[in-house]
Amino acid sequence: AGQPHKRRRTSEPSEIEERLESLICRVGEKSNSSLESNLEGLAGVLEADLPNYKSKILRILCTVARLLPEKLTVYTTLVGLLNARNYNFGGEFVEAMIRQLKECLKVNMYNEAVHLVRFLSDLVNCHVIAAPSMVAMFENFVSVTQEEDVPQVRCDWYIFAFLSSLPWVGKELYEKKDAEMDRLLSQTESYLKRRQKIHVPMLQVWTADKPHPQEEYLDCLWSQIQKLKKDRWQERHILRPYLAFDSVLCEALQHNLPPFTPPPHTEDSVYPMPRVIFRMFDYTDDPEGPVMPGSHSVERFVIEENLHCIIKSHWKERKTCAAQLLSYPGNNKIPLNYHIVEVIFAELFQLPSPPHIEVMYTTLLIELCKLQPGSLPQVLAQATEMLYMRLDTMNTTCVDRFINWFSHHLSNFQFRWSWEDWSDCLTQDLEKPKPKFVREVLEKCMRLSYHQRIIDIVPASFSVLSPANPVCIYKYGDESNRSLPGYTVALCLTIAIKNKASNDEIFSILKDVPNPNQDDDDGEGFSFNPLKIEVFVQTLLHLAAKSFSHSFSALAKFHEVFKTLAESDEGKLHVLRVVYEVWKNHPQMIAVLVDKMIRTQIVDCAAVANWIFSSELAHDFTRFYIWEILHSTIRKMNKHVLKIHKELEETKARLARQHKRRDSDDDDDDDDRSTDREDGPLEEQIERLQEKVESAQSEQKNLFLVIFQRFIMLLTEHLVRCETGGIDVFTPWYKSCIERLQQIFLQHHQIIQQYMVTLENLLFTAELDHHILAVFQQFCALQA
C-alpha cells in the first residue's frame, strides 16, 4: 500500500515545476483580475518558491524572454518585482541572460538574440539594470561597424539590435546619458550613409515606389528612430505595466551588465539577410476607423514587430494565432484589421522566402475571416483589389505566391468573387501581368476543383482566360492519322498493353519501328530512336490517362522499357517532349509525371532543365507550372546531395565511436588484425560514400550551370534582338524571364553560394550584358 503514496511524493516537484511554467507562460493573457494584481501575485508565488526551484524559475524566465517577445514588458516587470524582493536573484537572472545571448550568437540564432537584447534594455526601465552599463553594451554593438573585413550583414545586425531597442528604452537612456547616446546615434548615421544597397531591387515586392516607398529595413527604422527622438522619445503604444509599480521598483538596487564583447566573425557565422519593409496601407485606406500610424512613426514599427512576434510564437496553431492577433492590446486605438492583413502579406511576400510555409498564411486568413466575419473579409477584399491593381510592377515570385494564396482562399469560399470588376484585363495583351494572373488563378482553382466548375463560376467573357479542358491528346487515336509513321505499331502496342504484355513483348513490337534519324539502326535496335519513344510513350500515357494512379502504375510496370528507350540524353529529352505533347492541356499532370520520372530515374534533373529551356516549350515558358517543375527539380537534386552527405557524416561518426570505444577498452591482448577487421567495412563504406557525395555535388553544380547558361543565352538573344530592331527591351516576357532568374538565385541561395566562384569565372563574367550581370551582383550583395 505504501507504493503509490511513495510515487506521488516523488512526482510532486515535477508537478510544482509544471505549475510554475504554466503560471509564468500564462501571465498577461486575458483574465478577470488586472494585469498588475496578477503580476504582483505571481511575483509572490515565485519568491516563495525560489529557495527550492530557483534554477527552474531562471530557466523558464530566460526561455520566455527569448520565445515570447510579444509579452516582453510583462516579463520585464515580473523580473523587476522579483529583483526588488531578492537582489541576488536579479543578479543571477541578468548573468543567465547574458550567457544565453552569447550562446544564441554563437549558434547563429540572431532573431532570438534581438529579443534578448530588447529584454535586457527594458530591464533598465524596471530598475534591474543600470542605464550606463546598457549604454556601454550598445557602444560595443555600434563599434562592430568599425571592424575590418567583416560582412556588412554582421554590422547590420548589431545596428538593428541597438536601434530596435530604443522604442522601449530610448527615453531612459537619453535622460541618463545624453552625450553618449548622441555619439552612438551619429556613429550609426555615418554607418548607414556608407552602407551599400545593391541588394535592394532583388528584395522589393514592387519595383514602383508609388503609392508607398519600399524602403530598406534599416533606412526605415532609422527614420522612425529620428522621428521618435524629435518627439522627445515619447512613444504611445508599448504596454508598460512597470509604471504601476514605480514606487516599489525605484527602491530596488540595480545591477551592472558584465562587459559584453560581440563574438568575433567566423567562417560559420550566418547573419540574417537584409529585408525591405512591405507597405500596403496608409491612413487614407480606412477613413472610418482609428488613424493608422504613419510609416515613419515608431508606433508602426512596434505594432508590426509585435504582430510578427505573435505569428512566430503561434504559427503552428492557426486558431490560437488568429485569436491572439485579434486580442492584441490597444486594438481600439488602431485599425487592427489593416495592420494584421498588412503584416500577414508582408510575411507571405517576404523575399527570399516567407518565415513559415505558405499554406499557413492561407489558413490563418481563413481563420481570421471566421472570427471577424463582419469586418475582416472586407479588408482582405480591399487588399486583394490593391494587389491586383499593382500587378504590373509586382515581383514575379510574389505574383506566384499571390496566385497560390488567392486560389486556395477562393476554394474555401465556393470560388465566389466579383470577376466582372477585373474585366479590364480582357482588353490587354494576354502576356501582360493582369490577364496572366487571372489565367493562372483559374488554372490553380481547377486543381482544387474540376474543369466544369471553373467554367461555370466565371463570366462567359472570361473564356479566353479559362483553363483548357484537361484531356489527353493522343495522336494515334484518330483514323485520319493512319498515314503517320508508327500508326500500326501503336495499334499493336495498345492491344498488347491491354492484354498485360511483358516488357520483352513490348520490346519485340518496338523492334520494327524505323529510326527516322539514321538509315541503319544498330544490331539491338535501341540507340536513340525518337519514333520508338513517341509511339510507346504516347500509347502508354493514353491508356493510363484515367488518373494519376493509373499513370504511376504504367510508369512502374514498364520502367525497364522507359530506361532502355531513354538511355541517352537525347532519349530523356524526347520522353519529356512527348509527355508535353500528350498532356499540354493538363499542366498538373505534366508536373506530377515529370516529378515521378525524376524519382524513378527515367529522366535526370539536367534533362528537365534542358527541356524547360527548349524551343518546344517556348510557348509555355512564362507559365507558372513550368517554374513549379524547375524549382521542384532543383529541390530534389539538393535533397539527394544532403541525404548522401548525411549518410557519410553518420558513418564517419560510427567509425569515431568505434575508435573511442576501443580506446577505452584498450586491453593488452588487443591485436591489430581485429582492429583492421572491425574498421575495414566502415572505411570502405566511407570511401564509397565520399565518391557518391562528390559525384552528386558535381551533378548539382552542373544543374545550376545548365540553368544559368540557358538563362544567359535566352536573355542575350532577346537583348540583341531588341537592340538591332530598335525595340524596347522591357517587354512582359523580359520582366518575367529576368525575375525568374532572380528567383532561382533567391530560392536556392544557400546552395548557390557554394558555387559562386565557378559561376563568376564561367558565366557571370565582366563581358556579360549589364542587365543580366546586375542580377548576379545583387545576389552577391545579399550576404556581402
XYZ file of C-alpha atoms in Angstrom, residues 123-784:
662
model
C 15.090 45.858 -17.642
C 16.615 49.354 -17.390
C 13.033 50.698 -17.147
C 12.341 48.193 -14.343
C 15.394 49.287 -12.312
C 17.087 45.908 -12.712
C 19.961 47.048 -14.939
C 21.825 50.341 -14.550
C 21.443 52.611 -17.608
C 25.206 53.381 -18.013
C 26.070 49.679 -18.357
C 23.373 49.272 -21.048
C 24.811 52.234 -22.943
C 28.266 50.606 -22.644
C 26.880 47.414 -24.181
C 25.361 49.378 -27.071
C 28.710 51.149 -27.573
C 30.266 47.732 -28.100
C 27.486 46.852 -30.552
C 27.983 50.002 -32.617
C 31.781 49.578 -32.576
C 31.287 46.450 -34.744
C 30.782 48.851 -37.676
C 34.468 49.783 -37.329
C 35.688 46.183 -37.757
C 37.633 45.449 -40.916
C 36.981 42.673 -43.430
C 33.633 41.612 -41.983
C 30.421 41.219 -43.981
C 28.029 44.158 -43.992
C 25.210 41.898 -42.733
C 27.180 41.465 -39.473
C 27.315 45.219 -38.839
C 23.654 45.471 -39.904
C 22.558 43.054 -37.205
C 24.333 44.904 -34.384
C 22.940 48.247 -35.574
C 19.452 46.749 -35.824
C 19.708 45.255 -32.319
C 20.658 48.691 -30.962
C 18.112 50.804 -32.874
C 15.214 48.397 -32.419
C 15.613 48.527 -28.615
C 15.257 52.314 -28.495
C 11.429 52.479 -28.704
C 11.478 50.661 -25.339
C 14.416 52.294 -23.591
C 15.473 55.377 -25.573
C 13.869 57.848 -23.176
C 15.510 56.370 -20.070
C 18.978 56.125 -21.666
C 18.743 59.667 -23.037
C 17.811 61.097 -19.648
C 20.813 59.429 -18.009
C 23.464 59.509 -20.765
C 22.501 62.029 -23.453
C 26.034 62.839 -24.701
C 26.954 59.161 -25.101
C 23.637 58.437 -26.840
C 24.159 61.330 -29.271
C 27.578 59.962 -30.113
C 26.134 56.463 -30.716
C 23.416 57.825 -32.976
C 25.848 59.889 -35.029
C 28.148 56.839 -35.465
C 25.079 54.874 -36.553
C 24.134 57.571 -39.049
C 27.578 57.642 -40.617
C 27.484 53.831 -40.948
C 24.047 53.924 -42.597
C 25.289 56.534 -45.075
C 28.213 54.387 -46.232
C 26.330 51.056 -46.455
C 25.945 49.603 -49.931
C 22.395 48.789 -51.014
C 22.883 46.912 -54.292
C 20.685 44.106 -52.900
C 17.524 46.205 -52.532
C 15.947 45.717 -56.016
C 16.137 41.948 -55.569
C 14.119 42.066 -52.328
C 11.422 44.572 -53.269
C 7.867 43.316 -53.744
C 7.141 46.161 -56.165
C 9.505 47.970 -58.495
C 7.472 51.199 -58.210
C 7.650 53.467 -55.165
C 4.111 54.741 -55.660
C 1.851 54.756 -53.684
C 4.187 53.514 -50.915
C 8.009 53.562 -50.985
C 9.523 50.098 -50.476
C 12.288 51.032 -48.047
C 15.281 49.014 -46.913
C 14.664 47.901 -43.314
C 17.493 49.816 -41.613
C 16.726 53.032 -43.505
C 13.087 52.775 -42.463
C 13.957 52.042 -38.821
C 16.444 54.925 -38.791
C 13.715 57.340 -39.988
C 11.386 56.005 -37.268
C 14.031 56.492 -34.559
C 14.825 60.018 -35.861
C 11.150 60.935 -35.546
C 10.985 59.348 -32.065
C 13.964 61.434 -30.960
C 12.335 64.571 -32.374
C 9.194 63.709 -30.367
C 11.401 63.570 -27.230
C 11.237 59.782 -27.088
C 7.506 59.857 -26.371
C 6.051 56.591 -27.637
C 2.350 55.848 -27.183
C 1.839 52.222 -27.939
C 4.005 49.962 -25.786
C 2.220 48.454 -22.798
C 4.317 49.416 -19.750
C 3.000 47.571 -16.663
C 6.076 48.591 -14.611
C 4.794 52.184 -14.366
C 2.182 50.954 -11.876
C 4.967 49.617 -9.610
C 7.239 52.633 -9.878
C 7.315 53.263 -6.102
C 8.450 49.662 -5.445
C 10.879 49.384 -8.370
C 12.677 52.696 -7.816
C 13.773 51.472 -4.367
C 15.425 48.373 -5.876
C 19.195 48.059 -6.253
C 20.390 47.839 -9.866
C 22.936 45.521 -11.447
C 25.664 46.385 -13.916
C 25.795 44.265 -17.033
C 29.048 42.311 -17.206
C 31.261 43.685 -20.019
C 29.936 42.269 -23.299
C 32.222 41.816 -26.293
C 30.459 40.776 -29.512
C 31.829 37.358 -30.513
C 34.205 37.691 -33.486
C 33.145 36.892 -37.040
C 33.973 33.324 -38.122
C 33.587 31.151 -41.222
C 30.466 29.582 -39.690
C 28.678 32.858 -38.908
C 25.398 33.170 -40.812
C 23.694 36.543 -40.300
C 20.088 37.419 -41.126
C 19.581 38.672 -44.654
C 18.617 42.293 -45.264
C 14.904 42.974 -45.820
C 12.685 45.524 -47.473
C 9.732 46.867 -45.464
C 6.412 45.929 -47.046
C 3.877 48.744 -47.139
C 0.375 48.353 -48.470
C -1.935 50.640 -46.476
C -1.873 54.125 -45.021
C -4.372 56.251 -43.064
C -6.417 57.025 -46.226
C -7.405 53.375 -46.685
C -9.554 53.304 -43.561
C -11.225 56.710 -43.306
C -13.857 55.464 -40.819
C -11.795 53.834 -38.060
C -8.887 54.963 -35.852
C -5.974 56.548 -37.720
C -3.204 54.238 -38.900
C 0.211 55.447 -37.640
C 2.420 56.861 -40.428
C 5.107 54.666 -41.985
C 7.886 56.593 -40.178
C 6.228 56.666 -36.774
C 7.773 54.356 -34.235
C 4.308 53.065 -33.280
C 4.077 51.462 -36.731
C 7.351 49.634 -36.037
C 6.234 48.480 -32.564
C 2.819 47.231 -33.762
C 4.336 45.354 -36.694
C 7.111 43.841 -34.572
C 4.571 42.589 -32.045
C 2.239 41.133 -34.667
C 5.184 39.351 -36.326
C 6.149 38.006 -32.889
C 2.628 36.695 -32.234
C 2.671 34.864 -35.572
C 6.120 33.449 -34.809
C 5.001 32.189 -31.393
C 1.726 30.615 -32.531
C 2.022 29.841 -36.270
C 1.574 26.090 -35.786
C -1.873 26.591 -34.182
C -3.891 28.731 -36.570
C -6.904 29.127 -34.243
C -4.753 30.321 -31.317
C -2.729 32.514 -33.645
C -5.822 34.235 -35.077
C -7.325 34.758 -31.616
C -4.029 36.192 -30.262
C -3.718 38.588 -33.203
C -7.268 39.865 -32.743
C -6.863 40.366 -28.996
C -3.738 42.485 -29.496
C -3.652 45.106 -26.687
C -4.718 48.627 -27.629
C -6.709 47.273 -30.564
C -9.340 50.027 -30.193
C -6.727 52.746 -30.780
C -5.501 51.398 -34.127
C -7.096 49.942 -37.294
C -6.047 46.459 -36.187
C -7.515 44.517 -39.128
C -5.498 46.612 -41.586
C -2.310 46.080 -39.579
C -2.906 42.315 -39.361
C -3.612 41.916 -43.094
C -0.568 44.030 -43.999
C 1.717 42.057 -41.671
C 0.463 38.693 -42.989
C 1.044 39.741 -46.607
C 4.441 41.200 -45.615
C 5.449 37.714 -44.412
C 3.847 35.881 -47.329
C 5.673 38.084 -49.860
C 8.965 38.283 -47.944
C 11.967 37.560 -50.180
C 13.830 35.264 -50.496
C 11.278 33.147 -48.635
C 8.462 33.595 -46.101
C 9.305 32.838 -42.435
C 6.767 29.960 -42.416
C 5.217 27.636 -45.002
C 2.938 29.478 -47.428
C -0.185 27.452 -46.726
C -0.088 28.605 -43.086
C -0.918 32.168 -44.168
C -3.950 30.971 -46.147
C -5.328 29.025 -43.190
C -4.604 31.924 -40.828
C -6.510 34.410 -43.010
C -9.455 31.982 -43.300
C -9.482 31.637 -39.504
C -9.401 35.432 -39.076
C -12.329 35.803 -41.507
C -14.322 33.313 -39.399
C -13.567 35.166 -36.153
C -14.337 38.623 -37.576
C -16.923 37.939 -40.309
C -18.272 41.480 -40.156
C -15.034 43.345 -40.809
C -12.005 41.295 -41.812
C -13.240 39.868 -45.164
C -13.849 43.445 -46.391
C -10.284 44.481 -45.526
C -8.976 41.343 -47.225
C -11.034 42.039 -50.358
C -9.716 45.617 -50.377
C -6.149 44.291 -50.067
C -6.694 41.770 -52.894
C -8.027 44.557 -55.110
C -4.941 46.679 -54.346
C -2.581 43.800 -55.103
C -4.384 43.206 -58.413
C -4.137 46.893 -59.331
C -0.369 46.827 -58.661
C 0.382 43.621 -60.544
C 2.255 45.421 -63.333
C 5.148 46.279 -61.024
C 4.943 43.264 -58.696
C 7.867 40.854 -58.399
C 7.156 37.585 -60.259
C 7.965 35.408 -57.210
C 5.425 37.384 -55.183
C 2.875 37.071 -58.004
C 3.327 33.262 -57.746
C 2.566 33.394 -54.031
C -0.380 35.728 -54.633
C -1.782 33.191 -57.165
C -1.335 30.297 -54.746
C -2.891 32.159 -51.836
C -5.835 33.619 -53.770
C -6.851 30.361 -55.489
C -6.617 28.428 -52.207
C -8.611 31.144 -50.426
C -11.339 31.124 -53.091
C -11.631 27.339 -52.852
C -12.678 27.784 -49.208
C -15.401 30.294 -50.108
C -17.145 28.499 -53.012
C -14.923 30.365 -55.540
C -17.100 33.473 -55.089
C -15.519 36.632 -56.462
C -16.688 39.703 -58.370
C -14.844 38.740 -61.581
C -16.556 41.490 -63.625
C -14.568 44.067 -61.626
C -11.439 42.686 -63.272
C -12.730 42.691 -66.849
C -10.112 45.374 -67.659
C -7.650 42.503 -68.069
C -9.613 41.120 -71.064
C -8.643 44.038 -73.310
C -4.898 43.650 -72.611
C -2.247 41.570 -74.333
C -2.529 38.114 -72.727
C 1.161 38.157 -71.739
C 0.623 41.235 -69.542
C 0.593 40.646 -65.746
C -3.159 41.094 -65.099
C -4.576 38.645 -67.679
C -1.731 36.268 -66.849
C -2.617 36.426 -63.163
C -6.319 35.703 -63.748
C -5.465 32.829 -66.096
C -3.101 31.232 -63.570
C -5.560 31.699 -60.689
C -8.285 29.910 -62.663
C -5.805 27.160 -63.567
C -4.948 26.717 -59.868
C -8.624 26.817 -58.877
C -9.230 23.970 -61.314
C -6.612 21.893 -59.481
C -8.605 22.459 -56.312
C -11.894 21.683 -58.051
C -12.695 20.444 -61.576
C -12.875 21.943 -65.062
C -16.623 22.389 -65.488
C -16.969 24.057 -62.070
C -14.444 26.742 -63.067
C -16.154 27.299 -66.431
C -19.457 27.768 -64.539
C -18.164 30.283 -61.967
C -16.518 32.809 -64.295
C -18.441 35.043 -66.685
C -18.522 33.865 -70.335
C -16.456 36.897 -71.351
C -13.519 35.379 -69.421
C -13.463 32.214 -71.579
C -10.213 33.359 -73.243
C -8.507 33.091 -69.818
C -10.283 29.938 -68.644
C -8.230 26.750 -68.404
C -8.307 24.301 -71.321
C -10.237 21.073 -70.831
C -7.523 18.833 -69.309
C -7.839 15.954 -71.744
C -5.115 13.766 -73.171
C -4.087 14.390 -76.815
C -3.377 11.013 -78.446
C -2.226 11.445 -81.999
C -2.584 7.774 -82.986
C -6.194 7.651 -81.850
C -7.623 9.311 -84.930
C -8.398 7.260 -88.078
C -7.365 10.206 -90.242
C -3.790 9.866 -88.933
C -3.341 6.382 -90.429
C -0.514 7.645 -92.626
C 1.555 8.672 -89.585
C 4.751 6.653 -89.221
C 4.320 4.248 -86.325
C 0.490 4.235 -86.523
C 0.188 0.449 -86.942
C 2.780 -0.197 -84.226
C 0.731 1.995 -81.884
C -2.337 -0.173 -82.548
C -0.343 -3.343 -81.834
C 1.036 -1.790 -78.631
C -2.441 -0.807 -77.470
C -3.678 -4.388 -77.826
C -0.530 -5.811 -76.194
C -0.681 -3.480 -73.178
C -4.384 -4.166 -72.697
C -3.532 -7.890 -72.740
C -0.972 -7.319 -69.970
C 2.073 -7.860 -72.181
C 5.519 -8.272 -70.594
C 8.433 -5.906 -71.166
C 10.011 -8.378 -73.622
C 6.881 -8.471 -75.745
C 6.819 -4.660 -75.832
C 10.480 -4.646 -76.934
C 9.776 -7.071 -79.760
C 6.843 -4.970 -81.036
C 9.018 -1.820 -80.926
C 11.864 -3.594 -82.784
C 10.215 -2.944 -86.134
C 9.889 0.825 -85.690
C 12.157 2.531 -88.265
C 14.533 5.191 -86.977
C 13.932 8.495 -88.786
C 17.361 9.711 -87.603
C 19.541 7.104 -89.321
C 19.323 4.685 -92.207
C 20.630 1.666 -90.344
C 19.695 1.007 -86.739
C 22.328 -0.754 -84.670
C 22.049 -4.500 -84.117
C 19.950 -4.268 -80.956
C 17.737 -1.624 -82.471
C 17.913 0.523 -79.333
C 20.077 3.551 -79.970
C 18.153 6.861 -79.699
C 15.062 6.434 -81.821
C 12.581 9.306 -81.424
C 9.803 7.424 -83.176
C 10.038 4.427 -80.812
C 9.794 6.789 -77.846
C 6.894 8.623 -79.448
C 4.851 5.521 -80.202
C 5.492 3.888 -76.836
C 5.045 6.949 -74.559
C 2.010 8.302 -76.464
C 0.255 4.934 -76.337
C 1.081 4.136 -72.710
C 0.082 7.573 -71.366
C -3.137 7.466 -73.402
C -4.089 4.079 -71.942
C -3.232 5.243 -68.405
C -4.882 8.665 -68.759
C -7.721 7.927 -66.357
C -5.916 9.174 -63.212
C -2.569 9.938 -61.593
C -2.586 6.443 -60.060
C -3.107 4.723 -63.422
C -0.231 6.745 -64.873
C 2.051 5.902 -61.935
C 1.282 2.186 -62.296
C 2.075 2.362 -66.002
C 5.446 4.022 -65.319
C 6.247 1.381 -62.699
C 5.175 -1.591 -64.836
C 7.144 -0.540 -67.926
C 10.041 1.048 -66.075
C 12.576 -1.142 -67.872
C 11.251 -0.100 -71.298
C 11.488 3.574 -70.336
C 15.041 3.150 -69.024
C 16.129 1.433 -72.251
C 14.455 3.912 -74.595
C 15.713 6.932 -72.636
C 19.248 5.736 -72.067
C 20.888 8.632 -73.906
C 20.470 12.337 -73.083
C 18.501 12.869 -76.318
C 16.272 9.973 -75.317
C 15.486 11.551 -71.929
C 14.741 14.890 -73.577
C 12.452 13.227 -76.107
C 10.467 11.379 -73.425
C 9.779 14.773 -71.809
C 8.774 16.286 -75.172
C 6.230 13.504 -75.721
C 4.826 13.873 -72.179
C 4.265 17.548 -73.022
C 2.608 16.791 -76.380
C 0.183 14.334 -74.780
C -0.694 16.418 -71.717
C -0.186 20.052 -72.802
C -3.784 20.804 -71.735
C -3.198 19.417 -68.239
C -0.217 21.216 -66.623
C -0.715 19.458 -63.288
C -0.414 16.042 -64.946
C 2.830 17.148 -66.632
C 4.221 18.365 -63.276
C 3.265 15.141 -61.500
C 4.626 12.855 -64.232
C 7.932 14.715 -64.518
C 8.280 14.527 -60.740
C 7.667 10.763 -60.818
C 10.100 10.265 -63.712
C 12.891 12.022 -61.810
C 12.219 9.927 -58.708
C 12.284 6.691 -60.714
C 15.382 7.877 -62.667
C 13.736 7.609 -66.091
C 14.948 11.181 -66.687
C 17.517 13.214 -64.756
C 17.468 16.770 -63.430
C 19.679 18.207 -66.177
C 17.355 16.756 -68.856
C 14.386 18.503 -67.227
C 16.302 21.810 -67.154
C 17.283 21.488 -70.828
C 13.701 20.581 -71.773
C 12.284 23.627 -69.944
C 14.568 25.959 -71.907
C 13.982 24.151 -75.244
C 12.206 25.789 -78.191
C 9.294 23.314 -77.911
C 8.355 24.870 -74.564
C 8.840 28.499 -75.621
C 5.060 28.935 -75.856
C 4.633 27.995 -72.166
C 7.929 29.457 -70.908
C 6.281 32.144 -68.751
C 3.585 29.831 -67.387
C 3.507 29.208 -63.655
C 3.663 25.400 -63.855
C 6.955 25.391 -65.789
C 8.720 27.121 -62.890
C 6.979 24.921 -60.387
C 8.577 21.954 -62.196
C 12.020 23.561 -62.359
C 12.092 24.509 -58.655
C 10.829 21.101 -57.645
C 13.612 19.537 -59.766
C 16.284 21.681 -58.105
C 14.908 20.829 -54.653
C 15.080 17.108 -55.470
C 18.697 17.445 -56.523
C 19.522 19.372 -53.327
C 17.766 16.793 -51.133
C 19.661 13.991 -52.854
C 23.028 15.659 -52.121
C 22.042 16.321 -48.497
C 20.888 12.753 -47.974
C 24.188 11.219 -49.139
C 26.143 13.830 -47.197
C 24.200 12.925 -44.047
C 24.904 9.203 -44.609
C 28.611 9.964 -44.938
C 28.674 12.031 -41.719
C 26.785 9.314 -39.809
C 29.189 6.620 -40.993
C 32.198 8.743 -40.016
C 30.619 9.251 -36.580
C 30.127 5.485 -36.229
C 33.781 4.883 -37.014
C 34.820 7.560 -34.490
C 32.592 5.949 -31.833
C 34.165 2.567 -32.600
C 37.651 4.021 -32.112
C 36.613 5.731 -28.896
C 35.104 2.531 -27.528
C 38.243 0.623 -28.391
C 40.481 3.234 -26.808
C 38.541 2.991 -23.559
C 38.625 -0.860 -23.604
C 42.272 -0.843 -24.586
C 43.430 -4.221 -23.307
C 46.928 -5.508 -23.860
C 45.738 -8.568 -25.722
C 44.069 -6.490 -28.486
C 45.836 -7.328 -31.733
C 45.955 -5.060 -34.754
C 44.309 -7.604 -37.026
C 40.979 -7.489 -35.208
C 41.134 -3.687 -35.397
C 41.508 -3.839 -39.172
C 38.728 -6.406 -39.360
C 36.334 -4.121 -37.480
C 37.282 -0.881 -39.254
C 37.604 -2.308 -42.757
C 33.915 -2.428 -43.745
C 33.222 1.046 -42.321
C 36.265 2.559 -44.021
C 35.239 1.053 -47.351
C 31.723 2.393 -46.861
C 33.114 5.862 -46.119
C 35.206 5.742 -49.284
C 32.189 4.706 -51.378
C 30.019 7.412 -49.837
C 32.705 10.037 -50.394
C 32.729 9.177 -54.095
C 28.903 9.347 -54.165
C 28.921 12.760 -52.462
C 31.473 14.108 -54.937
C 29.543 12.793 -57.915
C 26.213 14.143 -56.563
C 27.759 17.547 -55.904
C 29.208 17.696 -59.372
C 25.762 16.794 -60.772
C 24.228 19.550 -58.643
C 26.787 22.100 -59.801
C 26.214 21.031 -63.396
C 22.456 21.505 -62.988
C 22.910 25.122 -61.873
C 25.419 25.730 -64.678
C 22.930 24.403 -67.252
C 20.111 26.571 -65.851
C 22.157 29.781 -65.664
C 23.753 29.173 -69.058
C 20.353 28.740 -70.733
C 19.027 31.872 -68.997
C 22.016 33.863 -70.227
C 21.554 32.572 -73.804
C 17.823 33.395 -73.884
C 18.229 36.845 -72.332
C 21.212 37.741 -74.521
C 19.274 36.759 -77.674
C 16.380 38.958 -76.557
C 18.639 41.931 -75.765
C 20.466 41.684 -79.097
C 17.158 41.319 -80.979
C 15.764 44.435 -79.279
C 18.932 46.423 -79.853
C 19.186 45.615 -83.564
C 15.460 46.138 -84.103
C 15.381 49.317 -82.028
C 12.605 47.885 -79.811
C 12.082 48.471 -76.071
C 13.892 45.801 -74.042
C 11.382 45.778 -71.181
C 8.664 43.536 -72.594
C 6.402 41.412 -70.337
C 8.472 38.358 -71.433
C 11.722 40.065 -70.404
C 10.325 41.096 -66.987
C 9.167 37.535 -66.381
C 12.445 35.963 -67.532
C 14.830 38.226 -65.613
C 12.738 37.887 -62.437
C 12.700 34.093 -62.819
C 16.499 34.271 -62.929
C 16.400 36.299 -59.685
C 14.017 33.714 -58.245
C 16.459 30.846 -58.883
C 19.180 32.790 -57.068
C 16.948 33.701 -54.146
C 15.142 30.427 -53.558
C 18.305 28.339 -53.615
C 20.744 30.939 -52.255
C 22.330 28.685 -49.620
C 23.323 26.077 -52.226
C 24.320 28.512 -54.980
C 26.628 30.336 -52.567
C 28.952 27.294 -52.631
C 29.424 27.677 -56.399
C 29.889 31.449 -56.565
C 33.478 31.347 -57.797
C 32.668 28.918 -60.623
C 29.658 30.995 -61.686
C 31.713 34.177 -61.687
C 34.562 32.649 -63.695
C 32.477 30.711 -66.221
C 29.188 32.525 -66.728
C 28.731 35.872 -64.982
C 31.874 37.464 -66.396
C 32.519 41.177 -66.871
C 31.718 40.930 -70.611
C 28.115 39.907 -69.911
C 25.340 42.435 -70.655
C 24.835 44.675 -67.605
C 21.090 43.830 -67.397
C 21.948 40.181 -66.660
C 25.107 40.835 -64.654
C 23.171 43.164 -62.309
C 21.124 40.190 -61.045
C 24.291 38.291 -60.108
C 25.754 41.369 -58.396
C 22.559 41.919 -56.374
C 22.731 38.288 -55.284
C 26.395 38.603 -54.226
C 25.476 41.687 -52.188
C 22.887 39.800 -50.091
C 25.490 38.285 -47.779
C 28.336 40.710 -48.504
